[in-house]
Structure formats: structure tokens, C-alpha cells
């Protein structure tokens, strides 16, 4: 496509930033990505559930469709504390590793336009756009700036400091195990299921994902699991995210730095609380990811030539598995709003009008599904006013939120 001559600077080179970068570049924009991290982002995420709506955007961005990068499951199954099946919800869905989405998006974007180790610290509006300033390196001018810099967004802190993430009252312990390392019994009975277990203390989820080499063939895949684990805010939470050197890692701690005592404690918890079928992957995981779960709602996504996108704008608890889809949909709406030479400020205002509602809906629907953990209930159906049965939990968590559904559950919000 012929160049538009217009310059876009993307802050953040994770999935949201790369969706925006590829979609704008394919429309002729002169795009540069500035990422704070110096090295590859692979270790950042574990497994993710993909919704079918993501496929078209992946292809439009120059990446691969879901079937090439993900494992297909035909539904979700809920299990109680003792492992008995509570419900099954049939719905085809693809599950993959976060890196399998990130890598193709990264590969589709020209490497010379991708700048690692460039942390944005300030943005100054100019007559026709904005100037980005970095911790190190020369300032850069652009006609549009996209803040795709995640839940702790610097761009959001600069333009909408009132919007801050709120701790949901629980953390997520996550891990992955090679299929080949799992017992024949686990592989036969449990591996292929998208399983939701309610151990009476938070919520456990497990499902198959692509292998480390991207393979989705039998024996070469991995099993991904996640335990949403209640944890009060305060010294114990801070201690969990503090490494042996005494450094506190806010929100997510690198796997190698989680202290041995905390790993031992969660393994002990798993032995005491998890349905036995799910213990094996927990015990065999070579490492764990540990993240805090947040809600974040923004009231604005556009500020003249500057826009927020993905987790920088809205963070929904992961119960819907829509984080990547939401970032992709934001990126597509943003790129389309600037088509046909639309002036940047007008285009971004249109983008904001389109995407504020879906962002809000995702946060609220996910909060509803996680309310029982926040309120320390045994299961979502422990409080009938939440309106959640095992079937309903599976059904809601499988569908990206629609306005009608969100209105439907308002009465059950925490
Ligand atoms: C436990 C858990 C489970 C999840 N499960 C799913 C799932 O099943 N399905 C799903 O779709 N989503 C899931 N998600 C959510 C998903 O991971 C996120 O929504 C998605 O990664 C957001 O992408 P993003 O690009 O907006 O932000 P991020 O991935 O957070 O990326 C932000 C990037 O910006 C960079 N950056 C930050 N500040 C600066 C700066 N000042 N200058 C330059 N660069 C900067 C960061 O280094 C980072 O690379 C889950 C999340 C969690 C915590």
C-alpha cells in the first residue's frame, strides 16, 4: 500500500502494540514501536484462550489464524472439590500459548522499525502531533501516539492519572508442563479438557496449549494451568512478590525470583485443596508465573493525538480470556478510525466512542465471574444473588461479553 506519509509511534511492543503497529503499517502509516524491555517478551505470558473473533484480526495483521497456532477443544467442563463433574458447556475454542500470538505479530513487523530498550517517560503535545521522550535516546516526533503499554501504562499516567488499577483480592499462580512429561492416565483422562475446578478456595483452570516449538500435534503440546488464589492485600501479599534480595516486584515477579518458601507453600496448598486429578501438572511444572489480578476502567481513551489501547485502557480479570481479543479489537478500531486521511484527533475521538463501551463491559462481566473469589465464597453459586450455576459460569466465560449479557448480570455485581 502507498504510504500515507503519516507517522505513528507505538509505546509497548507486546500483543496490543504489535496489532496496532501491523494494522497501521498495512494501511501505509510510517510506524515505529518503542518497547521498554531490552530482551524478548516470550516469558511474559502462559496459556491463553482465544475467541473465534480474533482470527480475522490476526490474519489482517499479517499473523497466522488460530488453527495454525492453537489447540482446539470442543467445550468446557466444571469439576467440584472432589473432582466430580458439575457441568459441561459445548463450544469449539482454540487455546494457545501467549508467545504463539506474540511471535507471529512480531515477525510480521519490520525489525528495523521495532526499538527495544526504549522506555517512554514523557509525551509533549505539539501543533500537529506529539514528541515522545525516552529514558535514554533522542526524542521522536509522531502524528499519532498509541499507548499500548499495559496495566501500569506510563501514557495513561501522563494523560489520565485518575484511572488506576484496583487489586481484585487474588493472585494467579500459572504454569505449563510438557505433554510428554505427564502420566498416561492424565493424558488420557484430563489433558484434552478445558477444565474448570472449584476447590473451595479460588478457582483452578487447566487446558492444553501449543508446544514450546509451536507444535499442536499430540505428545508435543503442553498443559497450561492457572489457580486464582485468594490473598488479602497487605504484608503477606507484598512478601509473596518480594525476591531473596528484598526487592518488591509490583504486580508480577519473574518466575526465577519467586522465593522457595512461597513455592513450597503453594505446592502444599495444592496437595490439600486441589481435586487430585489436577495435582500432577501442578507438581510437575518446571516453573511458575505469579501475577496479581486487577480491574482497570478508563473513562477516556483519546487525548488529541494520543490514544490508549489494550490493557493500558481497560484490564478485565482473566476469567473471560478476552485480554488479547480486546487489544486486537482496539487496534483494529483505531486503525479504521484513521482511514481515508481522517484527521488524527477526530479519528481518535471516534475510536474512543467505539471502544469505551466494550472495554467497560469486559471489566464488569469479568468482575462478576470473579466476585466469589474476591468475597471468599467457596464457589460462584454459593451466593444465589450472583445468578451463577456451574453451567452459567462455563457459558459466560466462553463468550466475549455483549452489552445485553452485561446488563443481565448487573444485579449480581459485587
Ligand atoms: C493471569 C492472567 C491470565 C490471562 N489469560 C488470558 C487469556 O486466557 N486470554 C487472553 O486473551 N488474555 C489473557 N490475559 C490478558 C492478556 O495477557 C493481556 O490482556 C494482554 O497481554 C495485554 O496486552 P497489551 O499489549 O495491552 O499489554 P502488555 O502485554 O502488558 O504489554 C505492555 C508492553 O508495554 C511495555 N511498556 C510498559 N511501559 C512502557 C514504557 N513506558 N515505554 C515503552 N514500553 C513500555 C511493556 O514492557 C510491555 O511489553 C491474562 C492475563 C493474566 C494476568
mmCIF file of C-alpha atoms in Angstrom, residues 270-409:
data_model
loop_
_atom_site.group_PDB
_atom_site.id
_atom_site.type_symbol
_atom_site.label_atom_id
_atom_site.label_comp_id
_atom_site.label_asym_id
_atom_site.label_seq_id
_atom_site.Cartn_x
_atom_site.Cartn_y
_atom_site.Cartn_z
ATOM 1 C CA UNK A 270 -2.329 -27.711 46.077
ATOM 2 C CA UNK A 271 -1.925 -31.084 47.797
ATOM 3 C CA UNK A 272 -4.514 -30.133 50.393
ATOM 4 C CA UNK A 273 -7.081 -28.392 48.238
ATOM 5 C CA UNK A 274 -6.971 -29.299 44.536
ATOM 6 C CA UNK A 275 -9.052 -32.147 43.139
ATOM 7 C CA UNK A 276 -6.492 -34.982 42.821
ATOM 8 C CA UNK A 277 -6.713 -35.123 39.013
ATOM 9 C CA UNK A 278 -5.186 -31.647 38.734
ATOM 10 C CA UNK A 279 -2.345 -32.114 41.177
ATOM 11 C CA UNK A 280 0.025 -33.759 38.719
ATOM 12 C CA UNK A 281 0.652 -30.758 36.425
ATOM 13 C CA UNK A 282 0.957 -28.541 39.480
ATOM 14 C CA UNK A 283 3.685 -30.767 40.911
ATOM 15 C CA UNK A 284 5.486 -31.249 37.598
ATOM 16 C CA UNK A 285 5.605 -27.627 36.456
ATOM 17 C CA UNK A 286 9.251 -26.606 35.990
ATOM 18 C CA UNK A 287 8.426 -23.028 36.970
ATOM 19 C CA UNK A 288 5.529 -20.818 37.997
ATOM 20 C CA UNK A 289 4.328 -17.434 36.896
ATOM 21 C CA UNK A 290 2.786 -15.318 39.603
ATOM 22 C CA UNK A 291 0.629 -12.302 38.819
ATOM 23 C CA UNK A 292 -1.798 -10.093 40.702
ATOM 24 C CA UNK A 293 -5.294 -9.801 39.294
ATOM 25 C CA UNK A 294 -6.600 -6.292 38.661
ATOM 26 C CA UNK A 295 -9.605 -4.347 37.447
ATOM 27 C CA UNK A 296 -8.932 -1.182 35.496
ATOM 28 C CA UNK A 297 -11.531 1.072 33.915
ATOM 29 C CA UNK A 298 -10.689 4.216 31.990
ATOM 30 C CA UNK A 299 -13.202 6.919 31.231
ATOM 31 C CA UNK A 300 -11.210 8.201 28.241
ATOM 32 C CA UNK A 301 -9.092 6.534 25.577
ATOM 33 C CA UNK A 302 -8.178 9.520 23.360
ATOM 34 C CA UNK A 303 -6.349 12.733 24.197
ATOM 35 C CA UNK A 304 -5.814 14.727 20.977
ATOM 36 C CA UNK A 305 -3.123 12.802 19.067
ATOM 37 C CA UNK A 306 -2.642 10.226 21.852
ATOM 38 C CA UNK A 307 -4.722 7.046 22.346
ATOM 39 C CA UNK A 308 -4.778 4.226 24.892
ATOM 40 C CA UNK A 309 -5.239 0.626 23.823
ATOM 41 C CA UNK A 310 -5.420 -2.886 25.316
ATOM 42 C CA UNK A 311 -4.519 -3.287 28.984
ATOM 43 C CA UNK A 312 -3.365 0.335 29.138
ATOM 44 C CA UNK A 313 -7.031 1.356 28.843
ATOM 45 C CA UNK A 314 -9.024 -1.494 30.420
ATOM 46 C CA UNK A 315 -7.975 -4.571 32.331
ATOM 47 C CA UNK A 316 -10.619 -7.230 32.761
ATOM 48 C CA UNK A 317 -9.854 -10.044 35.190
ATOM 49 C CA UNK A 318 -8.764 -13.018 33.100
ATOM 50 C CA UNK A 319 -11.975 -15.055 33.622
ATOM 51 C CA UNK A 320 -13.235 -14.233 30.145
ATOM 52 C CA UNK A 321 -9.899 -14.723 28.393
ATOM 53 C CA UNK A 322 -10.550 -11.610 26.346
ATOM 54 C CA UNK A 323 -7.413 -9.551 27.008
ATOM 55 C CA UNK A 324 -5.766 -10.329 23.695
ATOM 56 C CA UNK A 325 -9.025 -10.102 21.737
ATOM 57 C CA UNK A 326 -9.847 -6.754 23.321
ATOM 58 C CA UNK A 327 -6.391 -5.387 22.471
ATOM 59 C CA UNK A 328 -6.786 -6.645 18.878
ATOM 60 C CA UNK A 329 -10.250 -5.123 18.540
ATOM 61 C CA UNK A 330 -8.980 -1.824 19.948
ATOM 62 C CA UNK A 331 -6.145 -1.848 17.411
ATOM 63 C CA UNK A 332 -8.467 -2.571 14.501
ATOM 64 C CA UNK A 333 -10.942 0.132 15.551
ATOM 65 C CA UNK A 334 -8.085 2.601 15.964
ATOM 66 C CA UNK A 335 -6.600 1.849 12.544
ATOM 67 C CA UNK A 336 -10.011 2.046 10.864
ATOM 68 C CA UNK A 337 -10.858 5.325 12.603
ATOM 69 C CA UNK A 338 -7.826 6.917 10.933
ATOM 70 C CA UNK A 339 -8.538 5.548 7.430
ATOM 71 C CA UNK A 340 -9.074 7.815 4.419
ATOM 72 C CA UNK A 341 -6.903 10.581 5.806
ATOM 73 C CA UNK A 342 -9.261 11.314 8.722
ATOM 74 C CA UNK A 343 -7.617 13.997 10.902
ATOM 75 C CA UNK A 344 -5.960 12.288 13.881
ATOM 76 C CA UNK A 345 -7.868 13.976 16.726
ATOM 77 C CA UNK A 346 -11.250 13.366 15.038
ATOM 78 C CA UNK A 347 -10.334 9.775 14.225
ATOM 79 C CA UNK A 348 -9.194 9.041 17.767
ATOM 80 C CA UNK A 349 -12.322 10.629 19.229
ATOM 81 C CA UNK A 350 -14.326 8.250 17.045
ATOM 82 C CA UNK A 351 -12.106 5.354 18.232
ATOM 83 C CA UNK A 352 -12.860 6.291 21.842
ATOM 84 C CA UNK A 353 -16.615 6.360 21.181
ATOM 85 C CA UNK A 354 -16.426 2.886 19.656
ATOM 86 C CA UNK A 355 -14.242 1.187 22.274
ATOM 87 C CA UNK A 356 -15.160 2.674 25.679
ATOM 88 C CA UNK A 357 -18.335 0.562 25.922
ATOM 89 C CA UNK A 358 -16.755 -2.823 25.108
ATOM 90 C CA UNK A 359 -13.867 -2.110 27.496
ATOM 91 C CA UNK A 360 -16.259 -1.310 30.325
ATOM 92 C CA UNK A 361 -18.422 -4.348 29.557
ATOM 93 C CA UNK A 362 -15.435 -6.702 29.646
ATOM 94 C CA UNK A 363 -14.290 -5.379 33.032
ATOM 95 C CA UNK A 364 -17.763 -5.704 34.551
ATOM 96 C CA UNK A 365 -18.527 -9.143 33.164
ATOM 97 C CA UNK A 366 -15.164 -10.465 34.356
ATOM 98 C CA UNK A 367 -15.628 -8.884 37.773
ATOM 99 C CA UNK A 368 -18.939 -10.685 38.078
ATOM 100 C CA UNK A 369 -17.294 -14.040 37.340
ATOM 101 C CA UNK A 370 -14.531 -13.386 39.872
ATOM 102 C CA UNK A 371 -16.754 -11.912 42.587
ATOM 103 C CA UNK A 372 -16.927 -15.178 44.504
ATOM 104 C CA UNK A 373 -13.134 -15.274 44.908
ATOM 105 C CA UNK A 374 -12.984 -11.652 45.954
ATOM 106 C CA UNK A 375 -15.718 -12.298 48.518
ATOM 107 C CA UNK A 376 -14.022 -15.508 49.692
ATOM 108 C CA UNK A 377 -17.020 -17.678 48.801
ATOM 109 C CA UNK A 378 -16.490 -21.375 48.139
ATOM 110 C CA UNK A 379 -17.942 -21.275 44.646
ATOM 111 C CA UNK A 380 -19.729 -18.850 42.293
ATOM 112 C CA UNK A 381 -23.073 -20.462 43.187
ATOM 113 C CA UNK A 382 -22.528 -20.102 46.952
ATOM 114 C CA UNK A 383 -24.422 -16.799 46.776
ATOM 115 C CA UNK A 384 -27.577 -17.194 44.650
ATOM 116 C CA UNK A 385 -27.772 -13.433 44.092
ATOM 117 C CA UNK A 386 -24.769 -13.766 41.751
ATOM 118 C CA UNK A 387 -27.030 -15.789 39.451
ATOM 119 C CA UNK A 388 -24.270 -18.269 38.619
ATOM 120 C CA UNK A 389 -24.701 -22.001 38.239
ATOM 121 C CA UNK A 390 -21.830 -24.225 37.026
ATOM 122 C CA UNK A 391 -23.406 -24.199 33.522
ATOM 123 C CA UNK A 392 -23.747 -20.399 33.555
ATOM 124 C CA UNK A 393 -20.123 -19.906 34.638
ATOM 125 C CA UNK A 394 -18.916 -22.005 31.709
ATOM 126 C CA UNK A 395 -21.262 -20.294 29.281
ATOM 127 C CA UNK A 396 -20.383 -16.741 30.351
ATOM 128 C CA UNK A 397 -16.645 -17.366 30.489
ATOM 129 C CA UNK A 398 -16.753 -18.763 26.943
ATOM 130 C CA UNK A 399 -18.345 -15.718 25.363
ATOM 131 C CA UNK A 400 -16.909 -12.268 24.900
ATOM 132 C CA UNK A 401 -19.277 -10.024 26.823
ATOM 133 C CA UNK A 402 -22.131 -8.463 24.976
ATOM 134 C CA UNK A 403 -23.983 -5.492 26.294
ATOM 135 C CA UNK A 404 -27.203 -7.451 26.822
ATOM 136 C CA UNK A 405 -25.415 -10.076 28.886
ATOM 137 C CA UNK A 406 -23.692 -7.432 30.969
ATOM 138 C CA UNK A 407 -26.979 -5.674 31.685
ATOM 139 C CA UNK A 408 -28.422 -9.038 32.548
ATOM 140 C CA UNK A 409 -25.898 -9.562 35.346
#
